[in-house]
Amino acid sequence: MITATEKKLVIKTWGKQYTSSILQGFAKLHIKNADGNDFSPNSISLLVCGHRENIALEIEIMKLAHKTIKAKKVLQDKRKKLSKK
């Protein structure tokens, strides 16, 4: 189950409307539900809010969050280097 700290991390990473970003990440990784369809925004929000438990998806969401944080940091470092020149 996603804890309150992890939920804050998700909101800090993608903002209050995080479902579309997570769905895009799942689409890139070809993560589907049991029926072979894409997850619905409602199911993603239920996972992040902690109303539904799915350990595998929760781990994937946290991996996406950390990957996004790293990408933002690299971009920020590049901007700093370019602004110093």
CSV table of N, CA, C and O in Angstrom, one decimal:
chain,number,residue,atom,x,y,z
A,1,MET,N,0.8,-1.2,0.0
A,1,MET,CA,0.0,0.0,0.0
A,1,MET,C,0.9,1.2,0.0
A,1,MET,O,1.9,1.3,0.7
A,2,ILE,N,0.6,2.2,-0.8
A,2,ILE,CA,1.3,3.4,-0.9
A,2,ILE,C,1.1,4.3,0.4
A,2,ILE,O,0.0,4.5,0.7
A,3,THR,N,2.2,4.7,1.0
A,3,THR,CA,2.1,5.4,2.2
A,3,THR,C,1.9,6.9,1.9
A,3,THR,O,2.0,7.3,0.7
A,4,ALA,N,1.6,7.7,3.0
A,4,ALA,CA,1.4,9.1,2.8
A,4,ALA,C,2.7,9.8,2.3
A,4,ALA,O,2.6,10.7,1.4
A,5,THR,N,3.8,9.4,2.7
A,5,THR,CA,5.1,10.0,2.2
A,5,THR,C,5.3,9.7,0.7
A,5,THR,O,5.7,10.6,0.0
A,6,GLU,N,5.0,8.5,0.3
A,6,GLU,CA,5.1,8.1,-1.1
A,6,GLU,C,4.1,8.9,-1.9
A,6,GLU,O,4.4,9.4,-3.1
A,7,LYS,N,2.9,9.1,-1.4
A,7,LYS,CA,1.9,9.9,-2.1
A,7,LYS,C,2.4,11.4,-2.3
A,7,LYS,O,2.2,12.0,-3.3
A,8,LYS,N,3.0,11.9,-1.2
A,8,LYS,CA,3.5,13.3,-1.3
A,8,LYS,C,4.6,13.3,-2.4
A,8,LYS,O,4.7,14.3,-3.1
A,9,LEU,N,5.5,12.3,-2.5
A,9,LEU,CA,6.5,12.3,-3.5
A,9,LEU,C,5.9,12.3,-4.9
A,9,LEU,O,6.4,13.0,-5.8
A,10,VAL,N,4.9,11.5,-5.1
A,10,VAL,CA,4.2,11.4,-6.4
A,10,VAL,C,3.6,12.8,-6.7
A,10,VAL,O,3.8,13.3,-7.9
A,11,ILE,N,3.0,13.4,-5.8
A,11,ILE,CA,2.4,14.7,-6.1
A,11,ILE,C,3.5,15.8,-6.3
A,11,ILE,O,3.3,16.6,-7.2
A,12,LYS,N,4.6,15.7,-5.5
A,12,LYS,CA,5.7,16.6,-5.7
A,12,LYS,C,6.3,16.4,-7.1
A,12,LYS,O,6.7,17.4,-7.8
A,13,THR,N,6.4,15.2,-7.6
A,13,THR,CA,7.0,14.9,-8.8
A,13,THR,C,6.1,15.3,-10.0
A,13,THR,O,6.6,16.0,-10.9
A,14,TRP,N,4.9,15.0,-10.0
A,14,TRP,CA,4.0,15.2,-11.2
A,14,TRP,C,2.9,16.2,-10.9
A,14,TRP,O,2.1,16.6,-11.9
A,15,GLY,N,2.7,16.7,-9.7
A,15,GLY,CA,1.6,17.6,-9.4
A,15,GLY,C,0.3,16.9,-9.0
A,15,GLY,O,0.3,15.7,-8.9
A,16,LYS,N,-0.7,17.7,-8.8
A,16,LYS,CA,-2.0,17.1,-8.4
A,16,LYS,C,-2.6,16.2,-9.4
A,16,LYS,O,-3.4,15.3,-9.1
A,17,GLN,N,-2.4,16.5,-10.7
A,17,GLN,CA,-3.0,15.7,-11.8
A,17,GLN,C,-1.9,14.7,-12.3
A,17,GLN,O,-1.5,14.7,-13.4
A,18,TYR,N,-1.5,13.7,-11.4
A,18,TYR,CA,-0.5,12.8,-11.7
A,18,TYR,C,-0.9,11.6,-12.6
A,18,TYR,O,0.0,10.9,-13.1
A,19,THR,N,-2.2,11.4,-12.7
A,19,THR,CA,-2.6,10.1,-13.4
A,19,THR,C,-2.2,10.1,-14.8
A,19,THR,O,-1.8,9.0,-15.3
A,20,SER,N,-2.3,11.2,-15.5
A,20,SER,CA,-1.9,11.2,-16.9
A,20,SER,C,-0.4,10.9,-17.1
A,20,SER,O,0.0,10.2,-18.0
A,21,SER,N,0.4,11.4,-16.2
A,21,SER,CA,1.9,11.2,-16.3
A,21,SER,C,2.2,9.7,-16.0
A,21,SER,O,3.0,9.1,-16.7
A,22,ILE,N,1.5,9.1,-15.1
A,22,ILE,CA,1.7,7.7,-14.7
A,22,ILE,C,1.3,6.8,-15.9
A,22,ILE,O,1.9,5.9,-16.3
A,23,LEU,N,0.1,7.2,-16.4
A,23,LEU,CA,-0.4,6.4,-17.6
A,23,LEU,C,0.5,6.5,-18.8
A,23,LEU,O,0.7,5.4,-19.5
A,24,GLN,N,1.1,7.6,-19.0
A,24,GLN,CA,2.1,7.7,-20.1
A,24,GLN,C,3.3,6.9,-19.9
A,24,GLN,O,3.8,6.2,-20.8
A,25,GLY,N,3.7,6.9,-18.6
A,25,GLY,CA,4.9,6.0,-18.3
A,25,GLY,C,4.6,4.5,-18.4
A,25,GLY,O,5.4,3.7,-18.9
A,26,PHE,N,3.3,4.1,-18.0
A,26,PHE,CA,2.9,2.7,-18.1
A,26,PHE,C,2.8,2.4,-19.6
A,26,PHE,O,3.1,1.3,-20.0
A,27,ALA,N,2.4,3.3,-20.4
A,27,ALA,CA,2.2,3.0,-21.9
A,27,ALA,C,3.6,2.8,-22.5
A,27,ALA,O,3.8,1.9,-23.3
A,28,LYS,N,4.6,3.6,-22.1
A,28,LYS,CA,6.0,3.4,-22.6
A,28,LYS,C,6.6,2.1,-22.2
A,28,LYS,O,7.3,1.5,-22.9
A,29,LEU,N,6.2,1.6,-21.0
A,29,LEU,CA,6.7,0.4,-20.4
A,29,LEU,C,5.8,-0.8,-20.8
A,29,LEU,O,6.1,-1.9,-20.4
A,30,HIS,N,4.7,-0.6,-21.5
A,30,HIS,CA,3.8,-1.6,-22.0
A,30,HIS,C,3.2,-2.3,-20.8
A,30,HIS,O,3.1,-3.6,-20.8
A,31,ILE,N,2.8,-1.6,-19.7
A,31,ILE,CA,2.2,-2.2,-18.6
A,31,ILE,C,0.7,-2.1,-18.7
A,31,ILE,O,0.1,-1.0,-18.9
A,32,LYS,N,0.0,-3.2,-18.7
A,32,LYS,CA,-1.4,-3.3,-18.9
A,32,LYS,C,-2.1,-4.0,-17.7
A,32,LYS,O,-1.4,-4.6,-16.9
A,33,ASN,N,-3.4,-3.9,-17.7
A,33,ASN,CA,-4.2,-4.5,-16.6
A,33,ASN,C,-4.4,-6.0,-17.0
A,33,ASN,O,-3.9,-6.5,-18.0
A,34,ALA,N,-5.1,-6.7,-16.2
A,34,ALA,CA,-5.3,-8.1,-16.4
A,34,ALA,C,-6.1,-8.4,-17.7
A,34,ALA,O,-5.9,-9.5,-18.3
A,35,ASP,N,-6.9,-7.5,-18.2
A,35,ASP,CA,-7.6,-7.7,-19.4
A,35,ASP,C,-6.8,-7.4,-20.6
A,35,ASP,O,-7.2,-7.5,-21.8
A,36,GLY,N,-5.6,-6.9,-20.4
A,36,GLY,CA,-4.7,-6.5,-21.6
A,36,GLY,C,-5.0,-5.0,-22.0
A,36,GLY,O,-4.5,-4.6,-23.1
A,37,ASN,N,-5.8,-4.3,-21.3
A,37,ASN,CA,-6.1,-2.9,-21.6
A,37,ASN,C,-5.2,-2.0,-20.8
A,37,ASN,O,-4.6,-2.4,-19.7
A,38,ASP,N,-5.2,-0.7,-21.2
A,38,ASP,CA,-4.5,0.3,-20.3
A,38,ASP,C,-5.3,0.5,-19.1
A,38,ASP,O,-6.5,0.3,-19.0
A,39,PHE,N,-4.6,0.9,-18.0
A,39,PHE,CA,-5.2,1.2,-16.8
A,39,PHE,C,-6.0,2.5,-16.9
A,39,PHE,O,-5.7,3.4,-17.7
A,40,SER,N,-7.1,2.6,-16.1
A,40,SER,CA,-7.9,3.8,-16.2
A,40,SER,C,-7.4,4.8,-15.2
A,40,SER,O,-6.7,4.5,-14.2
A,41,PRO,N,-7.6,6.1,-15.4
A,41,PRO,CA,-7.2,7.1,-14.5
A,41,PRO,C,-7.7,6.9,-13.0
A,41,PRO,O,-7.0,7.1,-12.1
A,42,ASN,N,-8.9,6.4,-13.0
A,42,ASN,CA,-9.5,6.1,-11.7
A,42,ASN,C,-8.8,5.0,-10.9
A,42,ASN,O,-8.5,5.1,-9.7
A,43,SER,N,-8.3,4.0,-11.6
A,43,SER,CA,-7.6,2.9,-11.0
A,43,SER,C,-6.2,3.4,-10.5
A,43,SER,O,-5.7,3.0,-9.4
A,44,ILE,N,-5.6,4.3,-11.2
A,44,ILE,CA,-4.3,4.8,-10.8
A,44,ILE,C,-4.5,5.7,-9.6
A,44,ILE,O,-3.7,5.6,-8.6
A,45,SER,N,-5.5,6.5,-9.6
A,45,SER,CA,-5.7,7.4,-8.4
A,45,SER,C,-6.1,6.6,-7.2
A,45,SER,O,-5.7,6.9,-6.0
A,46,LEU,N,-6.8,5.5,-7.3
A,46,LEU,CA,-7.1,4.6,-6.2
A,46,LEU,C,-5.8,3.9,-5.7
A,46,LEU,O,-5.7,3.8,-4.4
A,47,LEU,N,-4.9,3.6,-6.5
A,47,LEU,CA,-3.6,3.0,-6.1
A,47,LEU,C,-2.8,4.0,-5.3
A,47,LEU,O,-2.3,3.7,-4.2
A,48,VAL,N,-2.7,5.3,-5.8
A,48,VAL,CA,-1.9,6.3,-5.2
A,48,VAL,C,-2.5,6.7,-3.9
A,48,VAL,O,-1.8,7.0,-2.9
A,49,CYS,N,-3.8,6.8,-3.8
A,49,CYS,CA,-4.5,7.3,-2.6
A,49,CYS,C,-4.4,6.2,-1.5
A,49,CYS,O,-4.7,6.5,-0.4
A,50,GLY,N,-4.1,5.0,-1.9
A,50,GLY,CA,-4.0,3.9,-0.9
A,50,GLY,C,-5.3,3.1,-0.7
A,50,GLY,O,-5.5,2.4,0.3
A,51,HIS,N,-6.3,3.3,-1.5
A,51,HIS,CA,-7.6,2.7,-1.4
A,51,HIS,C,-7.6,1.3,-2.0
A,51,HIS,O,-8.4,0.4,-1.7
A,52,ARG,N,-6.6,1.0,-2.9
A,52,ARG,CA,-6.5,-0.3,-3.5
A,52,ARG,C,-5.0,-0.7,-3.4
A,52,ARG,O,-4.1,0.2,-3.6
A,53,GLU,N,-4.7,-1.9,-3.3
A,53,GLU,CA,-3.4,-2.4,-3.1
A,53,GLU,C,-3.0,-3.3,-4.3
A,53,GLU,O,-3.7,-4.2,-4.6
A,54,ASN,N,-1.8,-3.0,-4.9
A,54,ASN,CA,-1.2,-3.8,-5.9
A,54,ASN,C,0.3,-3.5,-5.8
A,54,ASN,O,0.7,-2.5,-6.4
A,55,ILE,N,1.0,-4.4,-5.2
A,55,ILE,CA,2.4,-4.2,-4.9
A,55,ILE,C,3.2,-4.0,-6.1
A,55,ILE,O,4.0,-3.1,-6.2
A,56,ALA,N,3.0,-4.8,-7.2
A,56,ALA,CA,3.7,-4.7,-8.4
A,56,ALA,C,3.6,-3.3,-9.1
A,56,ALA,O,4.5,-2.6,-9.5
A,57,LEU,N,2.3,-2.8,-9.1
A,57,LEU,CA,2.1,-1.5,-9.7
A,57,LEU,C,2.6,-0.4,-8.8
A,57,LEU,O,3.1,0.6,-9.4
A,58,GLU,N,2.5,-0.5,-7.5
A,58,GLU,CA,3.0,0.5,-6.7
A,58,GLU,C,4.5,0.6,-6.8
A,58,GLU,O,5.1,1.8,-6.8
A,59,ILE,N,5.2,-0.5,-7.0
A,59,ILE,CA,6.7,-0.4,-7.2
A,59,ILE,C,7.0,0.2,-8.5
A,59,ILE,O,7.9,1.1,-8.6
A,60,GLU,N,6.2,-0.1,-9.6
A,60,GLU,CA,6.4,0.6,-10.9
A,60,GLU,C,6.2,2.1,-10.8
A,60,GLU,O,6.9,2.9,-11.5
A,61,ILE,N,5.2,2.5,-10.1
A,61,ILE,CA,4.9,3.9,-9.9
A,61,ILE,C,6.0,4.6,-9.2
A,61,ILE,O,6.5,5.7,-9.7
A,62,MET,N,6.6,4.0,-8.2
A,62,MET,CA,7.7,4.6,-7.5
A,62,MET,C,9.0,4.6,-8.4
A,62,MET,O,9.7,5.6,-8.3
A,63,LYS,N,9.2,3.6,-9.2
A,63,LYS,CA,10.3,3.6,-10.1
A,63,LYS,C,10.2,4.7,-11.1
A,63,LYS,O,11.1,5.4,-11.4
A,64,LEU,N,8.9,4.9,-11.6
A,64,LEU,CA,8.7,6.1,-12.6
A,64,LEU,C,9.0,7.4,-11.9
A,64,LEU,O,9.5,8.3,-12.5
A,65,ALA,N,8.6,7.5,-10.6
A,65,ALA,CA,8.8,8.8,-9.9
A,65,ALA,C,10.3,9.1,-9.8
A,65,ALA,O,10.7,10.2,-10.0
A,66,HIS,N,11.0,8.0,-9.4
A,66,HIS,CA,12.5,8.2,-9.2
A,66,HIS,C,13.2,8.5,-10.5
A,66,HIS,O,14.1,9.3,-10.6
A,67,LYS,N,12.7,7.9,-11.6
A,67,LYS,CA,13.3,8.1,-12.9
A,67,LYS,C,13.0,9.5,-13.4
A,67,LYS,O,13.9,10.2,-13.9
A,68,THR,N,11.8,10.0,-13.1
A,68,THR,CA,11.4,11.4,-13.4
A,68,THR,C,12.2,12.4,-12.6
A,68,THR,O,12.7,13.4,-13.2
A,69,ILE,N,12.4,12.1,-11.4
A,69,ILE,CA,13.2,13.0,-10.5
A,69,ILE,C,14.7,13.1,-11.0
A,69,ILE,O,15.2,14.2,-11.1
A,70,LYS,N,15.2,12.0,-11.4
A,70,LYS,CA,16.6,12.0,-11.9
A,70,LYS,C,16.7,12.8,-13.2
A,70,LYS,O,17.6,13.5,-13.4
A,71,ALA,N,15.7,12.6,-14.1
A,71,ALA,CA,15.7,13.3,-15.4
A,71,ALA,C,15.6,14.8,-15.1
A,71,ALA,O,16.2,15.6,-15.8
A,72,LYS,N,14.7,15.2,-14.2
A,72,LYS,CA,14.6,16.6,-13.9
A,72,LYS,C,15.9,17.2,-13.3
A,72,LYS,O,16.3,18.3,-13.6
A,73,LYS,N,16.6,16.4,-12.5
A,73,LYS,CA,17.8,16.9,-11.9
A,73,LYS,C,18.9,17.0,-13.0
A,73,LYS,O,19.7,18.0,-13.0
A,74,VAL,N,19.0,16.1,-13.9
A,74,VAL,CA,20.0,16.2,-15.0
A,74,VAL,C,19.7,17.4,-15.9
A,74,VAL,O,20.6,18.2,-16.3
A,75,LEU,N,18.4,17.7,-16.2
A,75,LEU,CA,18.0,18.8,-16.9
A,75,LEU,C,18.4,20.1,-16.2
A,75,LEU,O,18.9,21.1,-16.8
A,76,GLN,N,18.1,20.1,-14.9
A,76,GLN,CA,18.5,21.3,-14.1
A,76,GLN,C,20.0,21.6,-14.1
A,76,GLN,O,20.4,22.7,-14.2
A,77,ASP,N,20.8,20.5,-14.0
A,77,ASP,CA,22.2,20.6,-14.0
A,77,ASP,C,22.7,21.2,-15.3
A,77,ASP,O,23.6,22.0,-15.4
A,78,LYS,N,22.1,20.7,-16.4
A,78,LYS,CA,22.5,21.2,-17.8
A,78,LYS,C,22.1,22.7,-17.9
A,78,LYS,O,22.9,23.4,-18.5
A,79,ARG,N,21.0,23.1,-17.4
A,79,ARG,CA,20.6,24.5,-17.4
A,79,ARG,C,21.6,25.4,-16.6
A,79,ARG,O,22.0,26.5,-17.1
A,80,LYS,N,22.0,24.9,-15.5
A,80,LYS,CA,23.0,25.6,-14.7
A,80,LYS,C,24.3,25.8,-15.4
A,80,LYS,O,24.9,26.8,-15.4
A,81,LYS,N,24.8,24.7,-16.1
A,81,LYS,CA,26.0,24.8,-16.8
A,81,LYS,C,25.9,25.7,-18.0
A,81,LYS,O,26.9,26.5,-18.3
A,82,LEU,N,24.8,25.7,-18.7
A,82,LEU,CA,24.6,26.6,-19.8
A,82,LEU,C,24.5,28.1,-19.4
A,82,LEU,O,24.9,29.0,-20.1
A,83,SER,N,23.9,28.3,-18.2
A,83,SER,CA,23.7,29.7,-17.8
A,83,SER,C,25.1,30.3,-17.3
A,83,SER,O,25.2,31.5,-17.2
A,84,LYS,N,26.0,29.4,-16.9
A,84,LYS,CA,27.3,29.9,-16.4
A,84,LYS,C,28.2,30.3,-17.6
A,84,LYS,O,29.1,31.2,-17.4
A,85,LYS,N,28.0,29.8,-18.8
A,85,LYS,CA,28.8,30.2,-19.9
A,85,LYS,C,28.6,31.5,-20.4
A,85,LYS,O,27.8,32.3,-20.3
